[in-house]
Structure formats: C-alpha cells, structure tokens
Amino acid sequence: MNKDNFVLIMAGGVGSRFWPVSRIEHPKQFIDFFGVGKTLIQSTYDRFLKICPPENIFVVTNEIYTDLVRKQLPGLSENQILAEPIMRNTAPCIAYGSMKIAEINPNATIIVAPSDHTIANLDSFIASVEEAIVAARENDCLITLGIKPSRPDTSYGYIQFMDNTLPGDDRIHKVKLITEKPNLDLAKSFVQSGDFLWNAGIFIWSVNAISDAFSTHLPEMYDIFHLGASSYNTSDEKDFIANAYTQCTNISIDLGIMEKADNVYVLPTDFGWSDLGTWASVYDMADKDYVGNAVMPSEQVMMFNSSNCMVNVPEDKLVILQGLHDYIVVESNNTLLICPRTEEQSVKQIVADVKSNFGIKFI
C-alpha cells in the first residue's frame, strides 16, 4: 500500500433532501439507510482502507459533527478530523485539507470523495481510483471520475469529454465542459450524444497540482490557507482555521476550479455508483416486493392495493397503507412526510417552509 496515497472525505453536508430522517443534528452521512450495520460514512471509510493506510484518511466536517465522526470512526486521531467552523461549500474544505496534507507529505496524491455515496462494485471502484492515482502522479493534471449515465437524470451534474487522452492512458480523457444539473430535454441530449458522463464529485490529484490550481483560479483563497502552513498539524491549527473561514467565499470546487482549469481530465467509470441524493435513489437501490414497494423495515408495515411506494418508518410503528401508489412515506423524529415520488424534489423547499413556520424544532 502506497504511503503517498491520501484520502480527504467530505462529511459536512446536512442532507436536507432526506428529511425527516436526516436532520441538522444527525445528517444522512451518519445514518445506516439499508440496515447493513454501517452508516454511509463508515462504508466510505472502509472502502478507502483498501487504497491507503488508515493514518492517511482525513475527514473534513462541520465542527458540530466532530463528535459523531469520533463515535462512528474511532480509528481516526484528532488530527485526522478537520473541523470547519462554518459551512463554506467544497472549495474551502478542499483547500484546507490539501494544504494540511501537503505539510505532512509534499509527495502526496489525494483522493477527495463525499461521505455519502454508495458503490456496488468495490473491485471496479478500487481499480478506477488506482488507475487515476498513477495518472495524477505522473501528470500535472486534475482528474475526476465520471459515471457512464444509464438514464437522462436531472439531479446530477454532467461532464463532457473530448477525444484527447492523457499520455500513457487512453482511457482518461480531457474535459471539454463541466455543467450543473440540466433540465430533462438537455439531459436527454447529453445522454444521446455519448460524450457526457455524470459528475460523481470524486477527484484525484497531486498536492502540487491542486495547489497550483488554487493559486491560479482562486488566488485569494490560496493565500488565506497558505498562510497557515506553519499552523497545520499543530495546536495552532484550530484558531487559524476559525479565522481563515470567515475570510472565504462560499464556492464549490467545480465552479471555482474544475470549470476553469485547462488541465482537467476524466476517467469514464461504471462501478454501480449512487450519490444517494434523494429518496428516489434509496428506492432505486432498495429491495422491493413484487409490486414495487420498498419498505424499510417491513415487519410491521401492511400494504393493501398499493404499489411502487418508498416506505421508511420506525421499527415499532404499525403502518397500514391502502390504495397508495408511487408515494414516499417517511416517519422520523416526530415528523411524518407523505409525498408523491414524482414531487420528491420539493422536499428541500418543504424543509425551508417548515423552518420558516416552526423554527428549527423539526429540522
């Protein structure tokens, strides 16, 4: 196992689309959605143990979740948990993690990954990441993993790739365009074209390549975090970061760097990926009965003349559904949500409305 391989797991999101199961105080990355005995962040951590030593795995999260990280990943040292004082999107957390790792190992190659994705084919995933690590180490480039689309999905960003490939690896293509979530007609044209991939938000690069990218495309952010070089991995780090984050703009790594840099490449992959972004993605992955109902748990849920429903309720609750088709039924934390599956994208707005009417009591 290569000691120069490092992983930065991003685990600071609130997962509002999974409300009411996912709450601000206990978001989706800390939940075991499928009853497998591991939460999403635990599965992510275990996945990367096959790629780098455990001491090279770092988790960046909001400071309100550090206790949850410690509890669920007891193998991490305090120095491996990066606490963000405020939410500032993915560019600041990647700048922080990358520069901290650079002080530990200036020859590091870093894999950046969200904490809440699921991977069906682990062997294929590891092979793809290791291929990208070699390419990133040998070339001055930023590599992202693209997922071959199986449908015109409007909930994902897309990556358009060119015929040009990296020297020595004709599977890794130069990126032509990275775009945000499209409307349905545009998503259909993307998939039909054959040169678009879903954006998985998984990145591989050397510390030198990402440092140069920040210096070029987000110079103010680079300067903010570069000033802390002598503070990283010391007792001064927390105070430095508390001050640094107040100076950072709220911007994603895609918008800040990946859409601007001219040395971005993508490796097309197909390893059974899901970003588990909505209840629909849980429904797609869950076991279903012969009429398409996905019920978790199922011991005390009775379905009559009902089909294609996503049901997630407490184990001790008796639930009877009669004549319900294509619905999401979720109960947690003294809150019941009943929503047509076709309208699940409205859940995030519903959460905002609940907060407006009732404060954070139910959020």
Coordinates of N, CA and C in Angstrom, one line a residue, residues 90-308:
T90 N -17.5 23.4 -1.0 CA -16.4 22.4 -1.2 C -15.0 23.0 -1.4
A91 N -14.9 24.2 -2.1 CA -13.6 24.7 -2.4 C -12.8 25.0 -1.1
P92 N -13.3 25.7 -0.1 CA -12.5 25.9 1.1 C -12.1 24.7 1.8
C93 N -13.0 23.7 1.9 CA -12.7 22.5 2.7 C -11.6 21.7 1.9
I94 N -11.6 21.7 0.6 CA -10.6 21.0 -0.2 C -9.2 21.8 -0.1
A95 N -9.3 23.1 -0.1 CA -8.1 23.9 0.1 C -7.5 23.6 1.5
Y96 N -8.3 23.6 2.5 CA -7.8 23.3 3.9 C -7.2 21.9 3.9
G97 N -7.9 20.9 3.5 CA -7.4 19.6 3.6 C -6.2 19.3 2.8
S98 N -6.1 19.9 1.6 CA -5.0 19.7 0.7 C -3.7 20.3 1.3
M99 N -3.8 21.5 1.8 CA -2.6 22.2 2.3 C -2.2 21.6 3.6
K100 N -3.1 21.0 4.4 CA -2.8 20.3 5.6 C -2.0 19.0 5.3
I101 N -2.5 18.3 4.3 CA -1.9 17.1 3.9 C -0.5 17.4 3.3
A102 N -0.4 18.5 2.5 CA 0.9 18.8 1.9 C 2.0 19.0 2.9
E103 N 1.6 19.5 4.1 CA 2.6 19.7 5.2 C 3.1 18.4 5.8
I104 N 2.2 17.4 5.7 CA 2.6 16.0 6.2 C 3.4 15.3 5.1
N105 N 3.0 15.4 3.9 CA 3.7 14.7 2.8 C 3.6 15.5 1.5
P106 N 4.7 16.2 1.1 CA 4.7 17.0 -0.1 C 4.6 16.2 -1.4
N107 N 4.8 14.9 -1.2 CA 4.6 14.0 -2.4 C 3.3 13.3 -2.5
A108 N 2.3 13.8 -1.7 CA 1.0 13.1 -1.6 C 0.2 13.2 -2.9
T109 N -0.5 12.1 -3.1 CA -1.6 12.2 -4.1 C -2.9 12.0 -3.3
I110 N -3.8 12.9 -3.5 CA -5.1 13.0 -2.7 C -6.3 12.5 -3.5
I111 N -7.1 11.6 -2.9 CA -8.4 11.3 -3.4 C -9.4 12.1 -2.6
V112 N -10.2 12.9 -3.2 CA -11.3 13.6 -2.5 C -12.6 13.0 -2.8
A113 N -13.4 12.7 -1.8 CA -14.6 12.0 -2.0 C -15.7 12.4 -1.0
P114 N -16.9 12.5 -1.4 CA -18.0 12.7 -0.5 C -18.2 11.5 0.4
S115 N -18.8 11.7 1.6 CA -19.0 10.7 2.6 C -20.3 9.9 2.4
D116 N -21.1 10.3 1.5 CA -22.5 9.7 1.4 C -22.8 9.0 0.1
H117 N -21.8 8.5 -0.6 CA -22.1 7.8 -1.8 C -22.1 6.3 -1.6
T118 N -22.7 5.6 -2.5 CA -22.7 4.1 -2.4 C -22.1 3.6 -3.6
I119 N -21.4 2.5 -3.5 CA -20.6 1.8 -4.6 C -21.0 0.3 -4.6
A120 N -21.5 -0.1 -5.7 CA -22.0 -1.5 -5.8 C -20.8 -2.5 -6.1
N121 N -19.9 -2.1 -7.0 CA -18.8 -2.9 -7.4 C -17.5 -2.4 -6.8
L122 N -17.1 -2.8 -5.6 CA -16.0 -2.3 -5.0 C -14.7 -2.5 -5.7
D123 N -14.5 -3.7 -6.3 CA -13.3 -4.0 -7.0 C -13.1 -3.1 -8.2
S124 N -14.2 -2.8 -8.9 CA -14.1 -1.9 -10.1 C -13.8 -0.5 -9.6
F125 N -14.4 -0.1 -8.5 CA -14.1 1.2 -7.9 C -12.6 1.4 -7.6
I126 N -12.1 0.4 -6.9 CA -10.7 0.5 -6.5 C -9.8 0.5 -7.7
A127 N -10.1 -0.3 -8.7 CA -9.2 -0.3 -9.9 C -9.2 1.1 -10.6
S128 N -10.4 1.7 -10.6 CA -10.5 3.0 -11.3 C -9.7 4.1 -10.5
V129 N -9.9 4.0 -9.2 CA -9.1 5.0 -8.3 C -7.6 4.8 -8.5
E130 N -7.2 3.6 -8.4 CA -5.7 3.3 -8.6 C -5.2 3.7 -9.9
E131 N -6.0 3.5 -11.0 CA -5.6 4.0 -12.3 C -5.4 5.5 -12.3
A132 N -6.4 6.2 -11.7 CA -6.3 7.6 -11.7 C -5.2 8.1 -10.8
I133 N -4.9 7.4 -9.7 CA -3.7 7.8 -8.9 C -2.4 7.8 -9.7
V134 N -2.2 6.7 -10.4 CA -1.0 6.6 -11.2 C -0.9 7.8 -12.2
A135 N -2.0 8.0 -12.9 CA -2.1 9.1 -13.9 C -1.8 10.5 -13.3
A136 N -2.4 10.7 -12.1 CA -2.3 12.0 -11.4 C -0.8 12.2 -11.0
R137 N -0.2 11.1 -10.6 CA 1.1 11.2 -10.0 C 2.1 11.4 -11.2
E138 N 1.8 11.0 -12.4 CA 2.7 11.1 -13.5 C 2.5 12.3 -14.4
N139 N 1.3 13.0 -14.2 CA 1.0 14.1 -15.0 C 0.5 15.3 -14.1
D140 N 0.8 16.5 -14.6 CA 0.3 17.7 -13.9 C -1.1 18.0 -14.3
C141 N -2.0 17.2 -13.6 CA -3.4 17.4 -14.0 C -4.4 17.1 -12.9
L142 N -5.6 17.5 -13.1 CA -6.7 17.3 -12.1 C -7.6 16.2 -12.7
I143 N -7.8 15.1 -12.0 CA -8.6 14.0 -12.6 C -9.9 13.9 -11.8
T144 N -11.0 13.7 -12.5 CA -12.3 13.4 -11.8 C -12.8 12.1 -12.4
L145 N -13.6 11.4 -11.6 CA -14.3 10.2 -12.1 C -15.6 10.5 -12.6
G146 N -15.9 10.1 -13.8 CA -17.2 10.3 -14.5 C -17.9 9.0 -14.5
I147 N -19.2 9.0 -14.3 CA -20.0 7.8 -14.3 C -20.8 7.7 -15.6
K148 N -20.7 6.6 -16.3 CA -21.4 6.4 -17.5 C -22.9 6.4 -17.2
P149 N -23.7 7.4 -17.8 CA -25.1 7.6 -17.5 C -26.0 6.4 -18.0
S150 N -26.9 6.0 -17.1 CA -27.8 4.9 -17.5 C -29.2 5.5 -17.9
R151 N -29.4 6.8 -17.7 CA -30.7 7.5 -18.0 C -30.4 9.0 -18.0
P152 N -31.3 9.8 -18.6 CA -31.2 11.2 -18.6 C -31.7 11.8 -17.2
D153 N -30.8 11.8 -16.3 CA -31.2 12.2 -14.9 C -30.9 13.7 -14.7
T154 N -31.9 14.4 -14.2 CA -31.7 15.9 -14.0 C -31.1 16.2 -12.6
S155 N -30.9 15.2 -11.8 CA -30.4 15.5 -10.4 C -28.8 15.5 -10.3
Y156 N -28.2 15.2 -11.5 CA -26.7 15.1 -11.5 C -26.1 16.2 -12.4
G157 N -24.9 16.7 -12.0 CA -24.1 17.5 -13.0 C -23.5 16.6 -14.0
Y158 N -23.1 17.2 -15.1 CA -22.6 16.4 -16.2 C -21.2 16.8 -16.7
I159 N -20.4 15.9 -17.2 CA -19.1 16.2 -17.7 C -19.0 15.8 -19.2
Q160 N -18.6 16.7 -20.0 CA -18.4 16.4 -21.4 C -16.9 16.2 -21.7
F161 N -16.6 15.1 -22.3 CA -15.1 14.8 -22.6 C -14.8 14.8 -24.0
M162 N -13.5 15.0 -24.3 CA -13.0 15.1 -25.7 C -12.3 13.8 -26.1
D163 N -11.9 13.7 -27.3 CA -11.1 12.5 -27.8 C -9.7 12.5 -27.2
N164 N -9.2 13.7 -26.9 CA -7.8 13.8 -26.4 C -7.7 13.0 -25.1
T165 N -6.6 12.3 -25.0 CA -6.4 11.5 -23.8 C -5.0 11.8 -23.2
L166 N -4.8 11.3 -21.9 CA -3.5 11.5 -21.3 C -2.5 10.6 -21.9
P167 N -1.2 11.1 -22.0 CA -0.1 10.2 -22.4 C 0.0 9.0 -21.5
G168 N 0.0 7.8 -22.1 CA 0.2 6.6 -21.4 C -1.1 6.0 -20.9
D169 N -2.3 6.7 -21.0 CA -3.6 6.1 -20.6 C -4.7 6.7 -21.5
D170 N -5.0 5.9 -22.5 CA -6.0 6.4 -23.5 C -7.5 6.3 -23.0
R171 N -7.6 5.9 -21.7 CA -9.0 5.8 -21.1 C -9.3 7.1 -20.3
I172 N -8.3 7.9 -20.1 CA -8.5 9.2 -19.3 C -8.6 10.3 -20.3
H173 N -9.7 11.0 -20.5 CA -10.0 12.0 -21.5 C -9.9 13.4 -20.9
K174 N -9.5 14.3 -21.8 CA -9.5 15.7 -21.5 C -11.0 16.2 -21.4
V175 N -11.2 17.0 -20.4 CA -12.6 17.5 -20.2 C -12.8 18.7 -21.0
K176 N -14.0 18.7 -21.7 CA -14.4 19.9 -22.5 C -15.3 20.8 -21.8
L177 N -16.2 20.2 -21.0 CA -17.2 21.0 -20.3 C -17.7 20.3 -19.0
I178 N -17.8 21.1 -17.9 CA -18.5 20.6 -16.7 C -19.7 21.5 -16.5
T179 N -20.9 20.9 -16.4 CA -22.1 21.7 -16.3 C -22.9 21.3 -15.1
E180 N -23.7 22.2 -14.6 CA -24.6 21.9 -13.5 C -25.8 21.1 -13.9
K181 N -26.7 20.8 -13.0 CA -27.8 19.9 -13.3 C -28.7 20.5 -14.4
P182 N -28.9 19.8 -15.5 CA -29.7 20.3 -16.6 C -31.2 20.0 -16.5
N183 N -32.0 20.6 -17.4 CA -33.4 20.2 -17.5 C -33.5 18.9 -18.2
L184 N -34.7 18.4 -18.3 CA -34.8 17.0 -18.8 C -34.4 16.9 -20.3
D185 N -34.9 17.9 -21.1 CA -34.5 17.8 -22.5 C -33.0 17.9 -22.7
L186 N -32.4 18.7 -22.0 CA -30.9 18.8 -22.1 C -30.2 17.6 -21.6
A187 N -30.7 17.0 -20.5 CA -30.2 15.7 -20.0 C -30.3 14.6 -21.1
K188 N -31.5 14.6 -21.8 CA -31.7 13.6 -22.8 C -30.6 13.8 -23.9
S189 N -30.4 15.0 -24.3 CA -29.4 15.2 -25.4 C -28.0 14.9 -25.0
F190 N -27.7 15.1 -23.7 CA -26.4 14.7 -23.2 C -26.2 13.2 -23.3
V191 N -27.2 12.5 -22.8 CA -27.0 11.0 -22.8 C -26.9 10.5 -24.2
Q192 N -27.8 11.0 -25.1 CA -27.8 10.6 -26.5 C -26.5 10.9 -27.2
S193 N -25.8 11.9 -26.8 CA -24.5 12.3 -27.5 C -23.4 11.3 -27.3
G194 N -23.4 10.6 -26.2 CA -22.4 9.6 -25.9 C -21.1 10.2 -25.4
D195 N -21.0 11.5 -25.3 CA -19.7 12.0 -24.7 C -19.9 12.8 -23.5
F196 N -21.0 12.5 -22.7 CA -21.3 13.1 -21.4 C -21.3 12.0 -20.4
L197 N -20.8 12.4 -19.2 CA -20.8 11.5 -18.0 C -21.4 12.2 -16.8
W198 N -22.0 11.4 -15.9 CA -22.4 12.1 -14.6 C -21.2 12.5 -13.8
N199 N -21.3 13.6 -13.2 CA -20.2 14.1 -12.3 C -20.4 13.5 -10.9
A200 N -19.5 12.6 -10.6 CA -19.5 11.9 -9.3 C -19.0 12.7 -8.1
G201 N -18.3 13.8 -8.4 CA -17.7 14.6 -7.4 C -16.5 13.9 -6.6
I202 N -15.9 13.0 -7.3 CA -14.7 12.3 -6.8 C -13.5 12.7 -7.6
F203 N -12.5 13.3 -6.9 CA -11.3 13.9 -7.5 C -10.0 13.2 -7.1
I204 N -9.1 13.2 -8.0 CA -7.7 12.7 -7.7 C -6.7 13.6 -8.3
W205 N -5.8 14.0 -7.4 CA -4.7 15.0 -7.9 C -3.5 14.9 -6.9
S206 N -2.4 15.4 -7.4 CA -1.2 15.6 -6.5 C -1.4 16.9 -5.7
V207 N -0.7 17.0 -4.6 CA -0.8 18.2 -3.8 C -0.3 19.4 -4.6
N208 N 0.7 19.1 -5.4 CA 1.3 20.2 -6.2 C 0.3 20.7 -7.3
A209 N -0.4 19.8 -7.9 CA -1.4 20.2 -9.0 C -2.6 21.0 -8.4
I210 N -3.1 20.5 -7.2 CA -4.2 21.3 -6.7 C -3.8 22.6 -6.1
S211 N -2.6 22.6 -5.5 CA -2.1 23.9 -5.0 C -1.9 24.9 -6.1
D212 N -1.4 24.5 -7.3 CA -1.2 25.4 -8.4 C -2.6 25.8 -8.9
A213 N -3.6 24.9 -8.9 CA -4.9 25.3 -9.4 C -5.5 26.4 -8.5
F214 N -5.4 26.2 -7.2 CA -5.9 27.2 -6.3 C -5.2 28.6 -6.5
S215 N -3.9 28.5 -6.6 CA -3.1 29.7 -6.8 C -3.5 30.5 -8.1
T216 N -3.9 29.7 -9.1 CA -4.2 30.3 -10.4 C -5.7 30.8 -10.4
H217 N -6.6 30.0 -10.0 CA -8.0 30.2 -10.2 C -8.8 30.8 -8.9
L218 N -8.2 30.5 -7.8 CA -8.8 31.1 -6.5 C -7.7 31.6 -5.7
P219 N -7.0 32.6 -6.2 CA -5.7 33.1 -5.5 C -6.0 33.7 -4.1
E220 N -7.1 34.3 -3.9 CA -7.4 34.9 -2.6 C -7.6 33.7 -1.6
M221 N -8.3 32.7 -2.0 CA -8.4 31.5 -1.1 C -7.1 30.8 -0.9
Y222 N -6.3 30.7 -1.9 CA -5.0 30.1 -1.8 C -4.2 30.9 -0.7
D223 N -4.2 32.2 -0.8 CA -3.4 33.0 0.1 C -3.9 32.8 1.5
I224 N -5.2 32.7 1.7 CA -5.8 32.6 3.0 C -5.3 31.3 3.7
F225 N -5.3 30.2 3.0 CA -4.9 28.9 3.6 C -3.4 28.7 3.6
H226 N -2.8 29.3 2.6 CA -1.3 29.1 2.5 C -0.6 29.8 3.7
L227 N -1.2 30.8 4.2 CA -0.7 31.5 5.4 C -0.6 30.6 6.6
G228 N -1.4 29.5 6.6 CA -1.4 28.6 7.8 C -0.5 27.5 7.7
A229 N 0.4 27.5 6.8 CA 1.4 26.4 6.6 C 2.0 25.9 7.9
S230 N 2.5 26.9 8.7 CA 3.2 26.6 9.9 C 2.3 26.1 11.0
S231 N 1.0 26.4 10.9 CA 0.0 26.1 11.9 C -0.6 24.7 11.7
Y232 N -0.6 24.2 10.5 CA -1.3 22.9 10.2 C -0.6 21.8 11.1
N233 N -1.4 20.9 11.6 CA -0.9 19.7 12.4 C -0.2 20.1 13.7
T234 N -0.6 21.3 14.2 CA -0.1 21.8 15.5 C -1.3 22.3 16.3
S235 N -1.0 22.7 17.5 CA -2.1 23.2 18.4 C -2.7 24.5 17.9
D236 N -2.0 25.2 17.0 CA -2.4 26.5 16.5 C -3.4 26.3 15.4
E237 N -3.6 25.1 14.8 CA -4.4 24.9 13.6 C -5.9 25.4 13.8
K238 N -6.5 25.0 14.9 CA -7.9 25.4 15.2 C -8.2 26.9 15.1
D239 N -7.3 27.6 15.8 CA -7.5 29.1 15.8 C -7.3 29.7 14.5
F240 N -6.3 29.2 13.8 CA -6.0 29.7 12.4 C -7.2 29.5 11.5
I241 N -7.8 28.2 11.5 CA -8.9 27.9 10.7 C -10.1 28.7 11.0
A242 N -10.4 28.9 12.3 CA -11.5 29.7 12.7 C -11.5 31.1 12.1
N243 N -10.3 31.7 12.0 CA -10.2 33.0 11.3 C -10.2 32.9 9.8
A244 N -9.6 31.8 9.3 CA -9.5 31.7 7.8 C -10.9 31.6 7.2
Y245 N -11.7 30.8 7.8 CA -13.0 30.5 7.2 C -13.9 31.8 7.1
T246 N -13.7 32.7 8.0 CA -14.5 33.9 8.0 C -14.1 34.8 6.7
Q247 N -13.0 34.5 6.2 CA -12.5 35.3 5.0 C -12.8 34.6 3.7
C248 N -13.3 33.4 3.7 CA -13.5 32.6 2.5 C -14.9 32.9 1.8
T249 N -14.9 32.9 0.5 CA -16.2 33.0 -0.2 C -16.8 31.6 -0.2
N250 N -18.1 31.5 -0.4 CA -18.8 30.3 -0.4 C -18.9 29.8 -1.9
I251 N -18.0 28.9 -2.3 CA -17.9 28.4 -3.7 C -17.6 27.0 -3.7
S252 N -18.1 26.3 -4.7 CA -17.8 24.9 -4.9 C -16.5 24.7 -5.7
I253 N -15.9 23.5 -5.6 CA -14.6 23.2 -6.3 C -14.9 23.2 -7.8
D254 N -16.1 22.8 -8.2 CA -16.4 22.7 -9.6 C -16.5 24.1 -10.2
L255 N -17.2 25.0 -9.5 CA -17.3 26.4 -10.1 C -16.0 27.2 -9.9
G256 N -15.3 26.9 -8.8 CA -14.1 27.7 -8.6 C -12.9 27.3 -9.4
I257 N -12.8 25.9 -9.6 CA -11.5 25.4 -10.3 C -11.8 24.5 -11.5
M258 N -12.7 23.5 -11.3 CA -12.8 22.5 -12.3 C -13.4 23.0 -13.6
E259 N -14.2 24.0 -13.5 CA -14.8 24.6 -14.8 C -13.9 25.6 -15.4
K260 N -12.8 26.0 -14.8 CA -11.9 27.0 -15.3 C -10.5 26.4 -15.7
A261 N -10.0 25.4 -15.0 CA -8.7 24.9 -15.3 C -8.6 24.2 -16.7
D262 N -7.5 24.3 -17.3 CA -7.3 23.7 -18.6 C -6.6 22.3 -18.6
N263 N -6.3 21.8 -17.3 CA -5.7 20.5 -17.2 C -6.6 19.5 -16.5
V264 N -7.9 19.6 -16.8 CA -8.8 18.7 -16.1 C -9.1 17.5 -17.0
Y265 N -9.1 16.3 -16.5 CA -9.3 15.1 -17.2 C -10.3 14.2 -16.5
V266 N -11.0 13.3 -17.2 CA -12.0 12.5 -16.6 C -11.8 11.0 -17.0
L267 N -11.9 10.2 -16.1 CA -11.9 8.7 -16.3 C -13.3 8.2 -16.3
P268 N -13.8 7.7 -17.5 CA -15.2 7.2 -17.5 C -15.2 5.8 -16.7
T269 N -16.2 5.7 -15.8 CA -16.3 4.5 -15.0 C -17.7 4.0 -14.9
D270 N -17.8 2.8 -14.4 CA -19.1 2.2 -14.2 C -19.0 1.1 -13.1
F271 N -19.1 1.6 -11.9 CA -18.9 0.7 -10.7 C -20.1 0.7 -9.8
G272 N -21.3 0.9 -10.4 CA -22.5 0.9 -9.6 C -22.6 2.0 -8.5
W273 N -22.5 3.2 -9.0 CA -22.4 4.4 -8.2 C -23.8 5.0 -8.0
S274 N -24.0 5.5 -6.7 CA -25.1 6.4 -6.5 C -24.7 7.4 -5.5
D275 N -25.1 8.7 -5.7 CA -24.8 9.7 -4.7 C -25.8 9.8 -3.6
L276 N -26.8 8.9 -3.6 CA -27.8 8.8 -2.6 C -28.3 10.2 -2.2
G277 N -28.7 10.9 -3.3 CA -29.1 12.3 -3.0 C -30.5 12.5 -2.7
T278 N -31.4 11.6 -3.0 CA -32.8 11.8 -2.8 C -33.4 10.4 -2.4
W279 N -34.7 10.5 -1.9 CA -35.4 9.3 -1.6 C -35.5 8.4 -2.8
A280 N -35.6 8.9 -4.0 CA -35.7 8.1 -5.2 C -34.5 7.2 -5.4
S281 N -33.3 7.8 -5.0 CA -32.1 7.0 -5.1 C -32.1 5.8 -4.1
V282 N -32.6 6.1 -2.9 CA -32.8 5.0 -2.0 C -33.7 3.9 -2.5
Y283 N -34.9 4.4 -3.1 CA -35.8 3.5 -3.6 C -35.2 2.6 -4.7
D284 N -34.4 3.2 -5.6 CA -33.8 2.5 -6.7 C -32.9 1.4 -6.2
M285 N -32.2 1.6 -5.1 CA -31.3 0.6 -4.6 C -31.9 -0.4 -3.6
A286 N -33.0 -0.1 -3.1 CA -33.6 -1.0 -2.0 C -34.3 -2.2 -2.6
D287 N -34.4 -3.3 -1.8 CA -35.1 -4.4 -2.2 C -36.6 -4.1 -2.3
K288 N -37.3 -4.6 -3.3 CA -38.7 -4.3 -3.5 C -39.6 -5.6 -3.6
D289 N -40.8 -5.5 -3.3 CA -41.7 -6.7 -3.4 C -42.2 -6.7 -4.8
Y290 N -43.1 -7.7 -5.1 CA -43.5 -8.0 -6.5 C -44.3 -6.9 -7.2
V291 N -44.8 -5.9 -6.4 CA -45.5 -4.8 -7.0 C -44.7 -3.5 -6.8
G292 N -43.4 -3.6 -6.5 CA -42.5 -2.4 -6.5 C -42.4 -1.6 -5.2
N293 N -43.0 -2.2 -4.1 CA -42.9 -1.4 -2.8 C -41.5 -1.7 -2.1
A294 N -40.9 -0.6 -1.7 CA -39.6 -0.7 -0.9 C -39.9 -0.3 0.5
V295 N -39.9 -1.2 1.4 CA -40.3 -1.0 2.8 C -39.2 -1.3 3.8
M296 N -38.8 -0.3 4.6 CA -37.7 -0.4 5.5 C -38.0 0.2 6.8
P297 N -38.1 -0.6 7.9 CA -38.2 -2.0 7.9 C -39.6 -2.5 7.5
S298 N -39.8 -3.8 7.3 CA -41.0 -4.3 6.8 C -41.9 -5.1 7.7
E299 N -41.4 -5.3 9.0 CA -42.1 -6.3 9.9 C -43.5 -5.8 10.2
Q300 N -43.7 -4.5 10.4 CA -45.0 -4.0 10.9 C -45.6 -3.0 9.9
V301 N -45.3 -3.2 8.6 CA -46.0 -2.4 7.6 C -46.8 -3.3 6.7
M302 N -48.1 -3.0 6.6 CA -49.0 -3.8 5.8 C -49.5 -2.9 4.6
M303 N -49.4 -3.5 3.4 CA -49.7 -2.8 2.2 C -50.9 -3.5 1.5
F304 N -51.9 -2.7 1.2 CA -53.1 -3.2 0.5 C -53.4 -2.4 -0.7
N305 N -53.4 -3.1 -1.9 CA -53.7 -2.4 -3.1 C -52.8 -1.2 -3.3
S306 N -51.5 -1.4 -3.0 CA -50.5 -0.3 -3.0 C -49.3 -0.8 -3.8
S307 N -48.7 0.1 -4.6 CA -47.5 -0.3 -5.4 C -46.5 0.9 -5.5
N308 N -45.3 0.5 -5.8 CA -44.2 1.4 -6.1 C -44.0 2.5 -5.1

